[in-house]
CSV table of C-alpha atoms in Angstrom, one decimal:
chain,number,residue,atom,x,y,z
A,1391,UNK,CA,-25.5,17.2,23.9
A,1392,UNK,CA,-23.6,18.1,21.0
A,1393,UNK,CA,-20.3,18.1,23.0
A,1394,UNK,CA,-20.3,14.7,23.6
A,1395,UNK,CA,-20.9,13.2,20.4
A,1396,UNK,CA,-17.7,12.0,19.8
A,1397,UNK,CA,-17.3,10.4,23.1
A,1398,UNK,CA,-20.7,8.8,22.8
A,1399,UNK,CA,-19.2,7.3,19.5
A,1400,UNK,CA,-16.6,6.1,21.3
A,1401,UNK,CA,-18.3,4.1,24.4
A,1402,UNK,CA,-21.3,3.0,22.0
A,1403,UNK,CA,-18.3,1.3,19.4
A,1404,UNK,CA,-17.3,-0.4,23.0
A,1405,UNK,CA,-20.3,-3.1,22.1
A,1406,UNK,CA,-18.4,-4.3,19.0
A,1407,UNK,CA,-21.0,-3.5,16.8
A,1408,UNK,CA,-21.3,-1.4,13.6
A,1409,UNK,CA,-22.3,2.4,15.2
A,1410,UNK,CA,-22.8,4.8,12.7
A,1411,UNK,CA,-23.0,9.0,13.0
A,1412,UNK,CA,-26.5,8.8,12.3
A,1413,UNK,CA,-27.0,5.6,15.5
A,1414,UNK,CA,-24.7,8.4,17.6
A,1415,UNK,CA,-27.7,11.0,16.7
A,1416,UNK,CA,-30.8,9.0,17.9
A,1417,UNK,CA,-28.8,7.5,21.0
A,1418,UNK,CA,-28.2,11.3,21.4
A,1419,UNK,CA,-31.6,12.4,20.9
A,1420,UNK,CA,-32.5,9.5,23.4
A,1421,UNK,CA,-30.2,11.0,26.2
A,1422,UNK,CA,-31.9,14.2,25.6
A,1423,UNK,CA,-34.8,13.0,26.3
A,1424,UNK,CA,-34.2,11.1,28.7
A,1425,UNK,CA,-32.6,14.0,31.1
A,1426,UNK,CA,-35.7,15.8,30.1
A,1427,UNK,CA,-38.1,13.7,30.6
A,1428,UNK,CA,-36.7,12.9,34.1
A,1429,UNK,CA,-37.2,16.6,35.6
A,1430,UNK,CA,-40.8,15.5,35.4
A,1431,UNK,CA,-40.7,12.4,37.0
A,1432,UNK,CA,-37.8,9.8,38.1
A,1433,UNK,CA,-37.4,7.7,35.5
A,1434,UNK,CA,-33.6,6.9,36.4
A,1435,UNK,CA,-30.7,7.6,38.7
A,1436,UNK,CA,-28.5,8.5,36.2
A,1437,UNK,CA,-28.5,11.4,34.4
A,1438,UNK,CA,-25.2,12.7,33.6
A,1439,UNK,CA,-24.4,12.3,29.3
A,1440,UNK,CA,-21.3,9.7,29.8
A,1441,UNK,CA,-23.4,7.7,32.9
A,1442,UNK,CA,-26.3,7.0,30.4
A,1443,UNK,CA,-23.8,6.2,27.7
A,1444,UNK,CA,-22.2,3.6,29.8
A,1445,UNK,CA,-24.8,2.3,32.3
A,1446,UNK,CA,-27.8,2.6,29.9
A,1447,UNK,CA,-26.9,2.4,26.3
A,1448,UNK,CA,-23.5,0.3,26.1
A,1449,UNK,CA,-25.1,-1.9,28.7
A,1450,UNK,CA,-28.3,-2.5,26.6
A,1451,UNK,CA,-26.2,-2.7,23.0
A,1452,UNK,CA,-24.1,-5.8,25.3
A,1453,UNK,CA,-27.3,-7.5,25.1
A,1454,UNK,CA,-26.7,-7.8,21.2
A,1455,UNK,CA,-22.9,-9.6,21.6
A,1456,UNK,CA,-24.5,-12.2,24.2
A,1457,UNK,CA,-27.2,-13.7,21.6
A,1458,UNK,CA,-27.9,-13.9,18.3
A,1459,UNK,CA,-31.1,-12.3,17.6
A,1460,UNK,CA,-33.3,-13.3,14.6
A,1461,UNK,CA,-33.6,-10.8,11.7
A,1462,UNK,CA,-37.5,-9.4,12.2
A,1463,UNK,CA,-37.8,-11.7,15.4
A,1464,UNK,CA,-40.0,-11.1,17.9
A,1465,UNK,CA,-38.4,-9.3,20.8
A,1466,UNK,CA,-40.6,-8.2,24.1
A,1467,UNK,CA,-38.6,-6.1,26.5
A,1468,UNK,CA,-40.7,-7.3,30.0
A,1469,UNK,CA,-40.3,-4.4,32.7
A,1470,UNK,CA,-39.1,-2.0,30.2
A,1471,UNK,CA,-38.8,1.6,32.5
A,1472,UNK,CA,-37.3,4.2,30.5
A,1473,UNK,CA,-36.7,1.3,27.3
A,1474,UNK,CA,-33.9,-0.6,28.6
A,1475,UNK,CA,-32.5,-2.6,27.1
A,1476,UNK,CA,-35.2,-2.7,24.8
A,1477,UNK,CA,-34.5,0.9,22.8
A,1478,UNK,CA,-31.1,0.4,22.3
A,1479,UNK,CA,-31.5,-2.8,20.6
A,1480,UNK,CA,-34.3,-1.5,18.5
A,1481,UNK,CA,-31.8,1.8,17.4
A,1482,UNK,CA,-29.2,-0.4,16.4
A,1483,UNK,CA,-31.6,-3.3,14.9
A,1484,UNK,CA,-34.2,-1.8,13.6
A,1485,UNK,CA,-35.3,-5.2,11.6
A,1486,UNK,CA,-36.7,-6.6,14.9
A,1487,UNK,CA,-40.7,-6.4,16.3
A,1488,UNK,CA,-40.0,-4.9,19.6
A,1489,UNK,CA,-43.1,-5.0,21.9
A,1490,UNK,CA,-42.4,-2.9,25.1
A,1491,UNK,CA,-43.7,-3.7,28.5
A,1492,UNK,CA,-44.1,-1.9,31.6
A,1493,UNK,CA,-46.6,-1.6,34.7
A,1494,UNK,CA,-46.3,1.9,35.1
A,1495,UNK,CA,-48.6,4.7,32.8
A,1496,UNK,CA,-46.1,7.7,33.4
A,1497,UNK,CA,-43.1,5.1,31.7
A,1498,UNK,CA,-46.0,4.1,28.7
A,1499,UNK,CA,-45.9,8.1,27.9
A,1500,UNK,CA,-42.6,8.6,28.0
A,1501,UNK,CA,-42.0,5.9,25.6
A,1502,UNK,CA,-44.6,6.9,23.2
A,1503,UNK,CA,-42.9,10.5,23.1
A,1504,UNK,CA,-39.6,8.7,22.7
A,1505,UNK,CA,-40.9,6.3,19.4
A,1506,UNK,CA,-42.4,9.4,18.1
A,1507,UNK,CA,-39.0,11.4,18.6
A,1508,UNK,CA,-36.8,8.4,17.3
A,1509,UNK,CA,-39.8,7.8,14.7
A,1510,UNK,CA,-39.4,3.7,15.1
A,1511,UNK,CA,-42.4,1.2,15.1
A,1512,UNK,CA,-42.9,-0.6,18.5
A,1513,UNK,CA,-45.4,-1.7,20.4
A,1514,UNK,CA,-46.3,-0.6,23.9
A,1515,UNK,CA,-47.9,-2.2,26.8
A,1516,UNK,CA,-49.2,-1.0,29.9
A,1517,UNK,CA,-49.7,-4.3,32.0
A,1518,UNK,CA,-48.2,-6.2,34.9
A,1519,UNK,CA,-46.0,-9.2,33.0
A,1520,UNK,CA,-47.8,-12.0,35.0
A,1521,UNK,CA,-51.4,-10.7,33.5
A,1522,UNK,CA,-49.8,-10.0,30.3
A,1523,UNK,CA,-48.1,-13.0,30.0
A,1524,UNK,CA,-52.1,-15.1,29.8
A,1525,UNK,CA,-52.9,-12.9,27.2
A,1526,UNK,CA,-53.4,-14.8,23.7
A,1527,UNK,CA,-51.3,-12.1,21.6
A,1528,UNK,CA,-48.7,-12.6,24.2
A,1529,UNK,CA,-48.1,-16.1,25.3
A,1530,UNK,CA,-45.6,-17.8,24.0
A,1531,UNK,CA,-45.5,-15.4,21.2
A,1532,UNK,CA,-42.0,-14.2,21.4
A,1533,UNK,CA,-38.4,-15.7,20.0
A,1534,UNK,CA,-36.8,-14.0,22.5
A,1535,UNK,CA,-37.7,-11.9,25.8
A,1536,UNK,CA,-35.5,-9.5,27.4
A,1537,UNK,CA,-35.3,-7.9,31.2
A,1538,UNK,CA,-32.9,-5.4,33.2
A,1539,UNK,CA,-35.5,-5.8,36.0
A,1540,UNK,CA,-34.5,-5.5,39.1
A,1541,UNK,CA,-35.7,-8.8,40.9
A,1542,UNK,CA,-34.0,-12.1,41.7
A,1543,UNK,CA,-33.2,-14.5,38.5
A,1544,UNK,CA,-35.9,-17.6,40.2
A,1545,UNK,CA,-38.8,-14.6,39.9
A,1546,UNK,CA,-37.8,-13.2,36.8
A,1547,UNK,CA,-37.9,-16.6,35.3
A,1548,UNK,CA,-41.0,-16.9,36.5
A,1549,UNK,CA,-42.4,-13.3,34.7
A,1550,UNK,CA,-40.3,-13.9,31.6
A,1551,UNK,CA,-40.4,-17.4,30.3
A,1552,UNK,CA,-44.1,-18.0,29.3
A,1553,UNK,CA,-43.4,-15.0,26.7
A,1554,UNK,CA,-41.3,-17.0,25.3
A,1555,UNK,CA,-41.9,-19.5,22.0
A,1556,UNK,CA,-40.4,-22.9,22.5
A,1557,UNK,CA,-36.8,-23.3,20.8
A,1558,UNK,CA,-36.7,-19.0,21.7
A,1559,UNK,CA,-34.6,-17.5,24.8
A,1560,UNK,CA,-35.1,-15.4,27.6
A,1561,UNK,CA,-32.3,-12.8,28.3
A,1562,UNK,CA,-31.6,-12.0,31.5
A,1563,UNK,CA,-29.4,-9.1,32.6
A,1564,UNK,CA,-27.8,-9.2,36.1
A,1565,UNK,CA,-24.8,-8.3,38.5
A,1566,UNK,CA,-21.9,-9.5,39.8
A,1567,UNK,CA,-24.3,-11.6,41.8
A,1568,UNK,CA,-25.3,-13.2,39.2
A,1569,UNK,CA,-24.1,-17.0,39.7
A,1570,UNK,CA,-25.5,-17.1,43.2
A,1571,UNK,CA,-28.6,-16.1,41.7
A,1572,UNK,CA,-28.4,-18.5,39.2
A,1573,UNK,CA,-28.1,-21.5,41.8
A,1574,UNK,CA,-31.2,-20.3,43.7
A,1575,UNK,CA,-32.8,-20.6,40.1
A,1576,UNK,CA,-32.1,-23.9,39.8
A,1577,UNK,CA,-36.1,-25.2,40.9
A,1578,UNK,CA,-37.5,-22.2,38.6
A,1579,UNK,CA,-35.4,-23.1,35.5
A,1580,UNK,CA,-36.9,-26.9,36.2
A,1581,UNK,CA,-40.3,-26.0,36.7
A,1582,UNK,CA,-40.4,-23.4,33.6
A,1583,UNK,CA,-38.9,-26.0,31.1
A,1584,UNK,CA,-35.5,-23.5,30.7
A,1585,UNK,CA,-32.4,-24.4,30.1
A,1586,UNK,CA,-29.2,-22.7,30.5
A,1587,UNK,CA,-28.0,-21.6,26.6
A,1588,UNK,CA,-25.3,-19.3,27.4
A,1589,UNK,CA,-23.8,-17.1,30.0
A,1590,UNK,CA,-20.9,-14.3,29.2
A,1591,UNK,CA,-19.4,-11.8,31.6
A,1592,UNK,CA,-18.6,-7.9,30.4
A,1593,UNK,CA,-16.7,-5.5,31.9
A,1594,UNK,CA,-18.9,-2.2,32.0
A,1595,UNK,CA,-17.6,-0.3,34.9
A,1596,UNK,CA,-15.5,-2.6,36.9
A,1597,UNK,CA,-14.3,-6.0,36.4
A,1598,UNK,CA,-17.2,-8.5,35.2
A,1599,UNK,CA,-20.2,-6.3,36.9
A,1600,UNK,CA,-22.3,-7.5,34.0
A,1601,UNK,CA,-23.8,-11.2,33.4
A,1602,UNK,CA,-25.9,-11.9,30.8
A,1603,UNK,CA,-27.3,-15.3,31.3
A,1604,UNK,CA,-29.8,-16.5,28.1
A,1605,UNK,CA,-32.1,-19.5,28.5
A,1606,UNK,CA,-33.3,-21.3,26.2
A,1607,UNK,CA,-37.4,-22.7,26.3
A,1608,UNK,CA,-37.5,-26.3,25.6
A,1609,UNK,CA,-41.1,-27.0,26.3
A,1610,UNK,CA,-44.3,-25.3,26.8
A,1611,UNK,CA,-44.9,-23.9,30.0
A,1612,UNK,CA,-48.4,-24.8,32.4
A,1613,UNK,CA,-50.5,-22.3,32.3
A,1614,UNK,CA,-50.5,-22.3,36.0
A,1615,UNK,CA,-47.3,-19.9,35.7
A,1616,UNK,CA,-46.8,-17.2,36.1
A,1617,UNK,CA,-48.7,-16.9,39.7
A,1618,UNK,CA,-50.1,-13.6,41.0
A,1619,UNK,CA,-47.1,-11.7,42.0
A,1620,UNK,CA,-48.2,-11.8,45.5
A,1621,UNK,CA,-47.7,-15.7,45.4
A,1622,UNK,CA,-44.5,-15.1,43.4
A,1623,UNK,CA,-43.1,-12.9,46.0
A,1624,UNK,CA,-44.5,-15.2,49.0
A,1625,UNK,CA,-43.5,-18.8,47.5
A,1626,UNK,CA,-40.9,-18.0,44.8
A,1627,UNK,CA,-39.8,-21.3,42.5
């Protein structure tokens, strides 16, 4: 991996934050990894150094020039995967409590390999969000929550929002579909006492292919939400 270094440098500084040689190393280290790792089991499409530069890291790190994130706040990364954008953030701010979250086991180990191998203190769950989300230590614990999920913004909503502290934000990383997604939301952002804080376009691989849309929590949510995911997928908000 050594070869790209330089360039690695280069697409990380793209984020407008302060990367050092020794960040370049662990994000290094993390592609390493990562390509590794993913001989054993798929963990990600992309596997080629500058592709997990780009699509993984820079794209998490954009996360960071969207919202302001507390010193030491309480982050939860819900449907983490392979620690995106979760990792990246914790590399770069090491000052926040990260708690990762994933459904899958084989994703749990590969994180705990990764936070021994990057030697950073987070916490890892192995739970499905909507079960995790009743849980005392979880609920409404959390300044801000964070997901690169792949599912529609009204469902997401739905998973992420009771993590969420009232007066704290929910991150939401999507596509260039992002503000037809957003009007679908409109009954889910009602029902889950969310607002719209802010939303900013980047330009990661083509012209505004990623949306970052933050809400912010302005009331408790029931604890009727989130459903079972098989009413979520059946009757989503």
């Amino acid at each position: 991996m050594a070869s790209h270094f330089v360039e690695f440098e280069q697409i990380l500084k793209k984020s407008n934050l302060e990367i050092s040689e020794q960040l370049v190393e662990k994000f290094e280290k993390y592609a390493g990894l990562l390509i590794e790792w993913n001989q054993k089991m798929n963990l990600t499409a992309i596997t080629e150094p500058r592709e997990i530069a780009v699509k993984h890291f820079l794209d998490s790190l954009l996360t960071l020039d969207a919202v302001e994130f507390p010193h030491g706040g309480a982050i939860i990364d819900v449907g983490t995967g392979a620690g995106f954008p979760g990792v990246p953030i914790k590399i770069v701010r090491p000052d926040v409590d990260l708690t990762l979250l994933d459904s899958l086991n084989k994703r749990i180990k590969f994180l705990e390999v990764l936070k021994d191998n990057l030697k950073f203190d987070v916490k890892l769950v192995h739970a499905r969000a909507e079960g995790a989300a009743q849980e005392n230590n979880l609920r409404e614990c959390f300044d801000i929550a964070v997901s690169r999920a792949v599912a529609p913004l009204n469902v997401l909503l739905e998973y992420c929002m009771p993590f969420v502290k009232v007066g704290g934000v929910f991150v939401a990383l999507k596509g260039k579909n992002a503000q037809s997604e957003l009007d679908l939301a409109k009954n889910a952002t009602k029902v889950l006492n969310a607002e719209i804080f802010t939303q900013k376009s980047f330009n990661l691989v083509t012209k505004n292919d990623r949306n970052i849309i933050v809400f912010k929590k302005i009331a408790k949510n029931l604890y009727t939400y989130p459903r079972n995911s098989a009413k979520i997928k059946r009757r989503p908000l």
